[in-house]
Structure formats: C-alpha cells, structure tokens
Short mmCIF file of C-alpha atoms and ligand atoms in Angstrom, two decimals:
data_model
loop_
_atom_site.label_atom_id
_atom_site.label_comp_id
_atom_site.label_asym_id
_atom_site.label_seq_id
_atom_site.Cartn_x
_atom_site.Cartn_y
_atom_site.Cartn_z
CA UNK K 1 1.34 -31.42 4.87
CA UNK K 2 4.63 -30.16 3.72
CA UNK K 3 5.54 -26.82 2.82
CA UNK K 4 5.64 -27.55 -0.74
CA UNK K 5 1.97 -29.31 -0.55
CA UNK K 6 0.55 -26.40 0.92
CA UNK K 7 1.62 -23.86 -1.36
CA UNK K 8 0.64 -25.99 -4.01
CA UNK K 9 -2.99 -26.52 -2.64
CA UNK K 10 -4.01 -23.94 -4.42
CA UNK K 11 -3.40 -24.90 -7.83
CA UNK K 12 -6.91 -26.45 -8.00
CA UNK K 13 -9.63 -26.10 -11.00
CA UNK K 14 -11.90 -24.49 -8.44
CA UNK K 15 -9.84 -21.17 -8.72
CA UNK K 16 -11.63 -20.40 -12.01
CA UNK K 17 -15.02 -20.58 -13.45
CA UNK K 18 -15.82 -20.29 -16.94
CA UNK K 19 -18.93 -18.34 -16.15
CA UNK K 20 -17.36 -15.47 -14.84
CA UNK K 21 -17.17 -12.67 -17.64
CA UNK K 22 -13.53 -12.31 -17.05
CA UNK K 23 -11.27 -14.22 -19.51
CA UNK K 24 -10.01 -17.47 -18.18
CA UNK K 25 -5.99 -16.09 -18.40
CA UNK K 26 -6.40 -13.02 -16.09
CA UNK K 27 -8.69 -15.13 -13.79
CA UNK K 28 -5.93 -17.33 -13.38
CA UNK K 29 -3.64 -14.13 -13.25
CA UNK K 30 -5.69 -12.59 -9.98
CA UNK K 31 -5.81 -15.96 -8.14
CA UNK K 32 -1.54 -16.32 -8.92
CA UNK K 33 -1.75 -12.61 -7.35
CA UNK K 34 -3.53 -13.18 -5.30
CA UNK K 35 -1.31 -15.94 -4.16
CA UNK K 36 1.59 -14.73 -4.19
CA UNK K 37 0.35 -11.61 -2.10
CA UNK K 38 -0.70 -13.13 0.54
CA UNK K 39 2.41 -14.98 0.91
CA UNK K 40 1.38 -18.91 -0.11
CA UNK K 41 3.44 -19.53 -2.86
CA UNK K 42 7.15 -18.05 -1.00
CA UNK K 43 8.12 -21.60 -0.07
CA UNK K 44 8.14 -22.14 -3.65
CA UNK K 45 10.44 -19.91 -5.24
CA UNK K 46 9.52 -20.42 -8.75
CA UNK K 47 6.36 -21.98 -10.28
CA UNK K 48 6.07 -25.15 -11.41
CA UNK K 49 6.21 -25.67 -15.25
CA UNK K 50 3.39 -24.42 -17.78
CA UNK K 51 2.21 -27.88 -18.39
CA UNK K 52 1.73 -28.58 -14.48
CA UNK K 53 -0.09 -25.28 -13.70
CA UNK K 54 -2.33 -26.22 -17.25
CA UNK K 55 -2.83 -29.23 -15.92
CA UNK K 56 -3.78 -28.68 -12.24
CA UNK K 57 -6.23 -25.40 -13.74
CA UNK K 58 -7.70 -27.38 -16.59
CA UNK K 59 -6.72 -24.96 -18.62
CA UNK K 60 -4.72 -24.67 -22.15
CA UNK K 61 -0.78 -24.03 -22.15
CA UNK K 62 -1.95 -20.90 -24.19
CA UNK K 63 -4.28 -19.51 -21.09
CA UNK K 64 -1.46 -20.20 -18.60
CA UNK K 65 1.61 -18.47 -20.69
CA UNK K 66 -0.96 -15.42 -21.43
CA UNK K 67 -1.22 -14.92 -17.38
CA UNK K 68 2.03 -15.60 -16.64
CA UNK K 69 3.00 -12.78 -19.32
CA UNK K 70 0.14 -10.65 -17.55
CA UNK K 71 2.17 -11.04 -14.04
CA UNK K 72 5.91 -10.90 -15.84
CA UNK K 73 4.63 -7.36 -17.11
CA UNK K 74 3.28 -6.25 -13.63
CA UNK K 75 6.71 -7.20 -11.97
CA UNK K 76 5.94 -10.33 -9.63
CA UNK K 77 7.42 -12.90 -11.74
CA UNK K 78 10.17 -12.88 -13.86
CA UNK K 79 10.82 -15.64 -16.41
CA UNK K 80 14.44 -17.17 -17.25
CA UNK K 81 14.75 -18.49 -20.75
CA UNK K 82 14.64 -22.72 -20.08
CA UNK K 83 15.42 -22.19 -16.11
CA UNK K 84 11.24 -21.17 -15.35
CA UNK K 85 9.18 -18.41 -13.66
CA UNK K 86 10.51 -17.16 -10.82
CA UNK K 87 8.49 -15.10 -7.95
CA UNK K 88 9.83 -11.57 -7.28
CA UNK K 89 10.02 -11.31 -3.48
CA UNK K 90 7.57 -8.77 -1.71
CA UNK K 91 9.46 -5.74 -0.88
CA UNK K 92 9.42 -5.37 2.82
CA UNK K 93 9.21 -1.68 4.12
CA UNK K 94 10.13 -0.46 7.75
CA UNK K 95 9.82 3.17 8.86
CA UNK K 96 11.57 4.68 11.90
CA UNK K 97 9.06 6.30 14.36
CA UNK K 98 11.20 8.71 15.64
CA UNK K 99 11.40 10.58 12.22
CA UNK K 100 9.43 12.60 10.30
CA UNK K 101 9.53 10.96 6.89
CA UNK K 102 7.33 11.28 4.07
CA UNK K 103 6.19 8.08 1.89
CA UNK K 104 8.22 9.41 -0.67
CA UNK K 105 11.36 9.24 1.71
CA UNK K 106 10.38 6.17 3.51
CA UNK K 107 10.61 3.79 -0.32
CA UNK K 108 13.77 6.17 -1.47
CA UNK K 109 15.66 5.20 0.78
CA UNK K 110 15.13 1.57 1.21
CA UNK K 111 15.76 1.66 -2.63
CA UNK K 112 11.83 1.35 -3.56
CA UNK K 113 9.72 3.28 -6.18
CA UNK K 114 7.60 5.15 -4.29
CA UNK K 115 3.88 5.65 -6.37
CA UNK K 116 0.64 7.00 -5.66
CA UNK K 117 -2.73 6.21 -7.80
CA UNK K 118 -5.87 9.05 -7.33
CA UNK K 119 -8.62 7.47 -5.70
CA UNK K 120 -10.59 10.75 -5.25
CA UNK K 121 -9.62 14.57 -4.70
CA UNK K 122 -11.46 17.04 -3.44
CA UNK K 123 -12.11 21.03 -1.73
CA UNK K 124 -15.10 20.77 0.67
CA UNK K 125 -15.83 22.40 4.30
CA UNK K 126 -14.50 20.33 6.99
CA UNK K 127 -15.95 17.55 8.83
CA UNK K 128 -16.17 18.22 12.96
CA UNK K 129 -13.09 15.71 13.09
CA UNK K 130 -11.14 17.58 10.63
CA UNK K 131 -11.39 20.51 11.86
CA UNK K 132 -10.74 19.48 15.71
CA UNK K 133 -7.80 18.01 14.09
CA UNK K 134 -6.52 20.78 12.63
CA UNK K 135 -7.40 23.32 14.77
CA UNK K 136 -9.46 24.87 12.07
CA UNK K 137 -12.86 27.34 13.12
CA UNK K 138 -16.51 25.41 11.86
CA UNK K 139 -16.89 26.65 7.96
CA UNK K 140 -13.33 26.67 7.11
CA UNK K 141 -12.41 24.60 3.77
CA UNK K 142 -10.34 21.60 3.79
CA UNK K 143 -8.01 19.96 0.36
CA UNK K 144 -8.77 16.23 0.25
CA UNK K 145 -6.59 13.91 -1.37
CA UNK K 146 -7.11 9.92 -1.63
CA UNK K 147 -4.48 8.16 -2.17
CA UNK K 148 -3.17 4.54 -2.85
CA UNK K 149 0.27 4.74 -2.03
CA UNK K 150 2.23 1.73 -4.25
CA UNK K 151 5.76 0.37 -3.24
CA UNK K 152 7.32 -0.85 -6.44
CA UNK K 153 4.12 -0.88 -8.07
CA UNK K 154 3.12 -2.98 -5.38
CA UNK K 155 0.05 -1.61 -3.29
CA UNK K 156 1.02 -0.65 0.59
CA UNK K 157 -1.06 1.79 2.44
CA UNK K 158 -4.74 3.59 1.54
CA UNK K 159 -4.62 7.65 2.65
CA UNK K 160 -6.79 10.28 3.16
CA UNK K 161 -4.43 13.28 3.49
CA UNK K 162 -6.21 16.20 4.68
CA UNK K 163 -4.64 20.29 4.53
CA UNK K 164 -6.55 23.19 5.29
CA UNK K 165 -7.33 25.11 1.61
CA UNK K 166 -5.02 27.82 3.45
CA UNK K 167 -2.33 25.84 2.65
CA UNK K 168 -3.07 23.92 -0.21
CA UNK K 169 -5.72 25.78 -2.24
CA UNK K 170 -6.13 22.93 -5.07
CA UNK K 171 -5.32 19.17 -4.52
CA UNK K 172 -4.89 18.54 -8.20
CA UNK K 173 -1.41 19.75 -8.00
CA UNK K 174 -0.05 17.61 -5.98
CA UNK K 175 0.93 15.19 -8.55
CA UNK K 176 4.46 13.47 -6.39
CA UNK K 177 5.27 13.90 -3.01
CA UNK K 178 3.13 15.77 -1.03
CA UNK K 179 5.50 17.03 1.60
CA UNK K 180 7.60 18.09 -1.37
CA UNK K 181 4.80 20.31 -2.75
CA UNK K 182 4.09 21.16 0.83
CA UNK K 183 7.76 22.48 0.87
CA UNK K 184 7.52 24.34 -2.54
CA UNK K 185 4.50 26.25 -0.92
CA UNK K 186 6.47 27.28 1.46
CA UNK K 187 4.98 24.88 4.68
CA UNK K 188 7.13 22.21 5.11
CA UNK K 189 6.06 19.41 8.39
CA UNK K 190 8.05 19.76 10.91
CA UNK K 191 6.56 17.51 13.49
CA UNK K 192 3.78 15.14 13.65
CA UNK K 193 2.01 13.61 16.72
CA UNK K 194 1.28 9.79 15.38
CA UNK K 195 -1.69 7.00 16.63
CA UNK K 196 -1.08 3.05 15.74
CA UNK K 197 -3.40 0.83 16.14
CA UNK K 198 -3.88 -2.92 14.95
CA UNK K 199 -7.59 -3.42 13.02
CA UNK K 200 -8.91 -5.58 10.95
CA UNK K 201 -9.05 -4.22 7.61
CA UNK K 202 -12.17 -2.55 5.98
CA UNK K 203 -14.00 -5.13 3.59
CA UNK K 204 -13.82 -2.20 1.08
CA UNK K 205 -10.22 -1.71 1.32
CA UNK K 206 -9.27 -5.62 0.94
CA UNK K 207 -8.98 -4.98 -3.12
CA UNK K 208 -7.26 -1.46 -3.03
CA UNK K 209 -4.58 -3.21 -0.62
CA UNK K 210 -4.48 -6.72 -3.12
CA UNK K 211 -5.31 -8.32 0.30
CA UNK K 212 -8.20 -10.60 1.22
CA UNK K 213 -10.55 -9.31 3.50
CA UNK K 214 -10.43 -9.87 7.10
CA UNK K 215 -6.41 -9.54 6.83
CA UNK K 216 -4.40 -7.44 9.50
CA UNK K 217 -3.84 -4.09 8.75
CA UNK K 218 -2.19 -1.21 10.71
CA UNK K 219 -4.38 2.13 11.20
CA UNK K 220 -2.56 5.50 11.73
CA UNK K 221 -3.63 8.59 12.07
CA UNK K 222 -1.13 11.35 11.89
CA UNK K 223 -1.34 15.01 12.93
CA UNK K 224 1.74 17.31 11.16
CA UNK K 225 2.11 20.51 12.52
CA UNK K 226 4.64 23.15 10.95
CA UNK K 227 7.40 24.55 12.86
CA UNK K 228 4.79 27.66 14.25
CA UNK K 229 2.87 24.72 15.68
CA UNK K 230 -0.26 24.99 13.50
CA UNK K 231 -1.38 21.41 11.68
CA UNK K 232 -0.51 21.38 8.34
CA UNK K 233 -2.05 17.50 7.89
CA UNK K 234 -4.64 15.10 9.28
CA UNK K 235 -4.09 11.38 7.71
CA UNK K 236 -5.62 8.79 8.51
CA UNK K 237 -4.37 5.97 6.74
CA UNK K 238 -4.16 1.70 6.47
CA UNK K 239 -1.10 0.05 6.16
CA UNK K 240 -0.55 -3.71 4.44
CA UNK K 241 0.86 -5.28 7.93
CA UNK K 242 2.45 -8.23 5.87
CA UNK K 243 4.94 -5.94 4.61
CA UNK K 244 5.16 -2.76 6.52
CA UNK K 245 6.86 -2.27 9.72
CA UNK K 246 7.41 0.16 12.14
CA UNK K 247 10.32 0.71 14.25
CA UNK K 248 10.81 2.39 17.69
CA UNK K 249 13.90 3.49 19.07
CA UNK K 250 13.68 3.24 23.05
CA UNK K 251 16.26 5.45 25.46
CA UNK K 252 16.71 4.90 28.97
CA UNK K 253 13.75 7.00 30.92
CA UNK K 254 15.51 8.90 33.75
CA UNK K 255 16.06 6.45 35.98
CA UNK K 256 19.53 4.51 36.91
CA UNK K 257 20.35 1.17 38.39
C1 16G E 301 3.47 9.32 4.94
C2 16G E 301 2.66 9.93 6.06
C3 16G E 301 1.55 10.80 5.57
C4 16G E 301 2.04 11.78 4.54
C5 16G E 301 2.79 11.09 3.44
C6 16G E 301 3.40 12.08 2.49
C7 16G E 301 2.71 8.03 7.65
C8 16G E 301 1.96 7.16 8.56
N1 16G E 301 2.06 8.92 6.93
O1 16G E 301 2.73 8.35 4.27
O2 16G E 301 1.05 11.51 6.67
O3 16G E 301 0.97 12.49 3.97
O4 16G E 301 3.85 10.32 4.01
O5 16G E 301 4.06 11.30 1.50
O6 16G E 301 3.91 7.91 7.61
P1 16G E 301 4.49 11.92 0.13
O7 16G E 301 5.24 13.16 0.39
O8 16G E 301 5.30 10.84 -0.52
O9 16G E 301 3.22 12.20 -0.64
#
C-alpha cells in the first residue's frame, strides 16, 4: 500500500454513525483530529477536496465544510481560497535535561504558546508519597494543581504539580506560569532531581492527551528543590512522546584515552 493509500484508509463511512448523539460534522471533525494527531494523514499535506471527503463519509458537502471550519478555527488546518485545506504541522517540542526550565520557558523559546487548562485544584493533607517527596512531617498541607499543559493549543503533557501550602497557600492563583508565581512569592526552583521512564499511557489520559489509548507516553516525575535545598515541587507528569523530546548533553567522565 502506498503512502498515499494508507493515509487515505481512513476516509471510510465507518468513521461515523448516525446514532451517536453527536452531530454528524464534529463526528467527522474528532475522527480528522483524531487523524491528524496521531500522525496518518502527514504524508498528505493537504486534504483531498470537499466532494471526495463527502463522498468517501457519505456525508453532505454542507457536513464536511462545517467540520473543516470546526478544525480551521482550532488551528490544524488552514484553508487557501481555490488552492484547498492544508494540515498545520504538529509542533515538535524538545527540552534540554541539563536545565531547569519551566513549561512556560520550554514553548517560549521554541516560539510556541505555552497554555494550561484546570483539570482540578486543590489544599488537602499530604499523601505518604507527597510528603516523602517533599520532605514534609505526616499532617502537613499540600497545594494541588492539575494541569493540561497545551503547546499551541495543542495538548502535550497531563501534571499534577504539588507545593507544600507553606509555599503556595492557595492554588487558584496560579493562573500562568507556575515557576513565575513561584518567583513572585519569593521561592524560585533552583534545582530539580528528574525520573524518565517510557509507559504506556493511562486509558484515562488517552482523551486529555488527543491520543488513542495504548499510545507511548513519557512519565516524569520531578523533585524541585530551592536554592536552601528544601523541595519546593513534586510533579509527576505524562508527556505526548510523538511530539516531545528530551535531550541530554553527555561530557567526557574522568577518564582519558
Ligand atoms: C515543567 C516541569 C514541571 C513544572 C512546570 C512549570 C518538567 C518535566 N516539568 O513542566 O515540574 O511544574 O514546568 O511550568 O519539565 P510553568 O511555570 O509554565 O507553569
């Protein structure tokens, strides 16, 4: 099958069912997503025409221009007045180990929006792992903020950011960067001890991350400490790994030819 075949493989009726309570236009609009994010359709470039995609859906022109405008408005496609729809390519993100960035920093400076949507936020005693983590005695009370951290609107990491109430009394305010607010407060991070792992990713992550379940994801947990050496942060966190990387700079160890 050639490349072009198998991206277009998936432009099959099946996609959509007219039982489903969801209009037919943003059904098609999650399965183009859907698509798109997991990287079928990038041998493509642009879609093929609104009579083609009606066709191969069984759907009206009407139903396919409507999702089309859906995605146009989210930012993955952009259309050209009689040239067609175009995909926007995935932003790619990398983020140098050896520094202590913050999200925020990380998408600045690879010339991304950085954005974060609330999943939850809350004040509540810590668990026996936070508090290990943080070096915190049994009782004390822990901020909680949930986070889905969004690359040019585009969903890239789930995070649980964890600070002891000591140095973030309320999570609400925190309403950008958190290592900025940190720094307003008065406790920037100065250094933070990092864990990677590879994992398959939650089932109840797949739709936070746009990615189907079962998909690769990268795990880190990160302990920030400020510069008196006391943790200011325990994150544990999941990484997209289709479009995050991380890089490592390597020096010699101490030894010489
Ligand atoms: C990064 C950090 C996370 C930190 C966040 C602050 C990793 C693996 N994690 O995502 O620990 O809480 O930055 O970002 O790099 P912010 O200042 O943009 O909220």
């Amino acid at each position: 099958m050639s490349a072009l075949e198998q991206a277009t493989a998936p432009f099959d009726k099946s996609a959509l069912s007219s039982d489903s309570p969801l209009p037919l236009y943003l059904q098609l609009a999650r399965h183009l997503r859907r698509l798109m994010q997991e990287g079928r359709l990038d041998a493509l470039g642009a879609l093929p025409s609104e009579r083609d995609l009606a066709e191969s859906f069984g759907v009206s022109r009407v139903t396919v221009r409507k999702a089309l405008h859906q995605l146009t408005g989210e930012g993955l496609l952009s259309q050209r007045q009689g040239a067609g729809t175009f995909i926007t390519p995935a932003p790619h993100v990398e983020q140098r180990l050896s520094m202590l960035t913050s999200f925020t920093d990380d998408m600045q400076s690879r010339g991304l929006t950085a954005g974060s949507r609330w999943l939850e936020y809350s004040v509540a005693v810590a668990t026996p792992e936070e508090a290990l983590a943080l070096d915190l005695s049994p009782g004390t009370t822990v901020s909680r903020l949930y986070r889905q951290r969004l690359a040019d609107e585009v969903p890239v990491a789930v995070e649980l950011a964890v600070i002891p109430t000591s140095f973030l009394p309320d999570p609400s305010i925190v309403t950008g960067s958190l290592y900025e607010k940190l720094e307003e407060l008065g406790y920037p991070p100065f250094r933070a001890l990092q864990l990677l792992r590879a994992v398959i990713l939650p089932p109840e992550l797949a739709p936070l991350l746009d990615i189907k379940a079962g998909s690769a994801a990268l795990y880190i947990e990160r302990r920030t400490l400020l510069e008196s050496g006391r943790p200011v942060e325990f994150v544990r966190s999941h990484y997209r790994g289709d479009i995050y990387d991380f890089l490592v700079e390597l020096s010699l160890a101490g030894w010489s030819r």
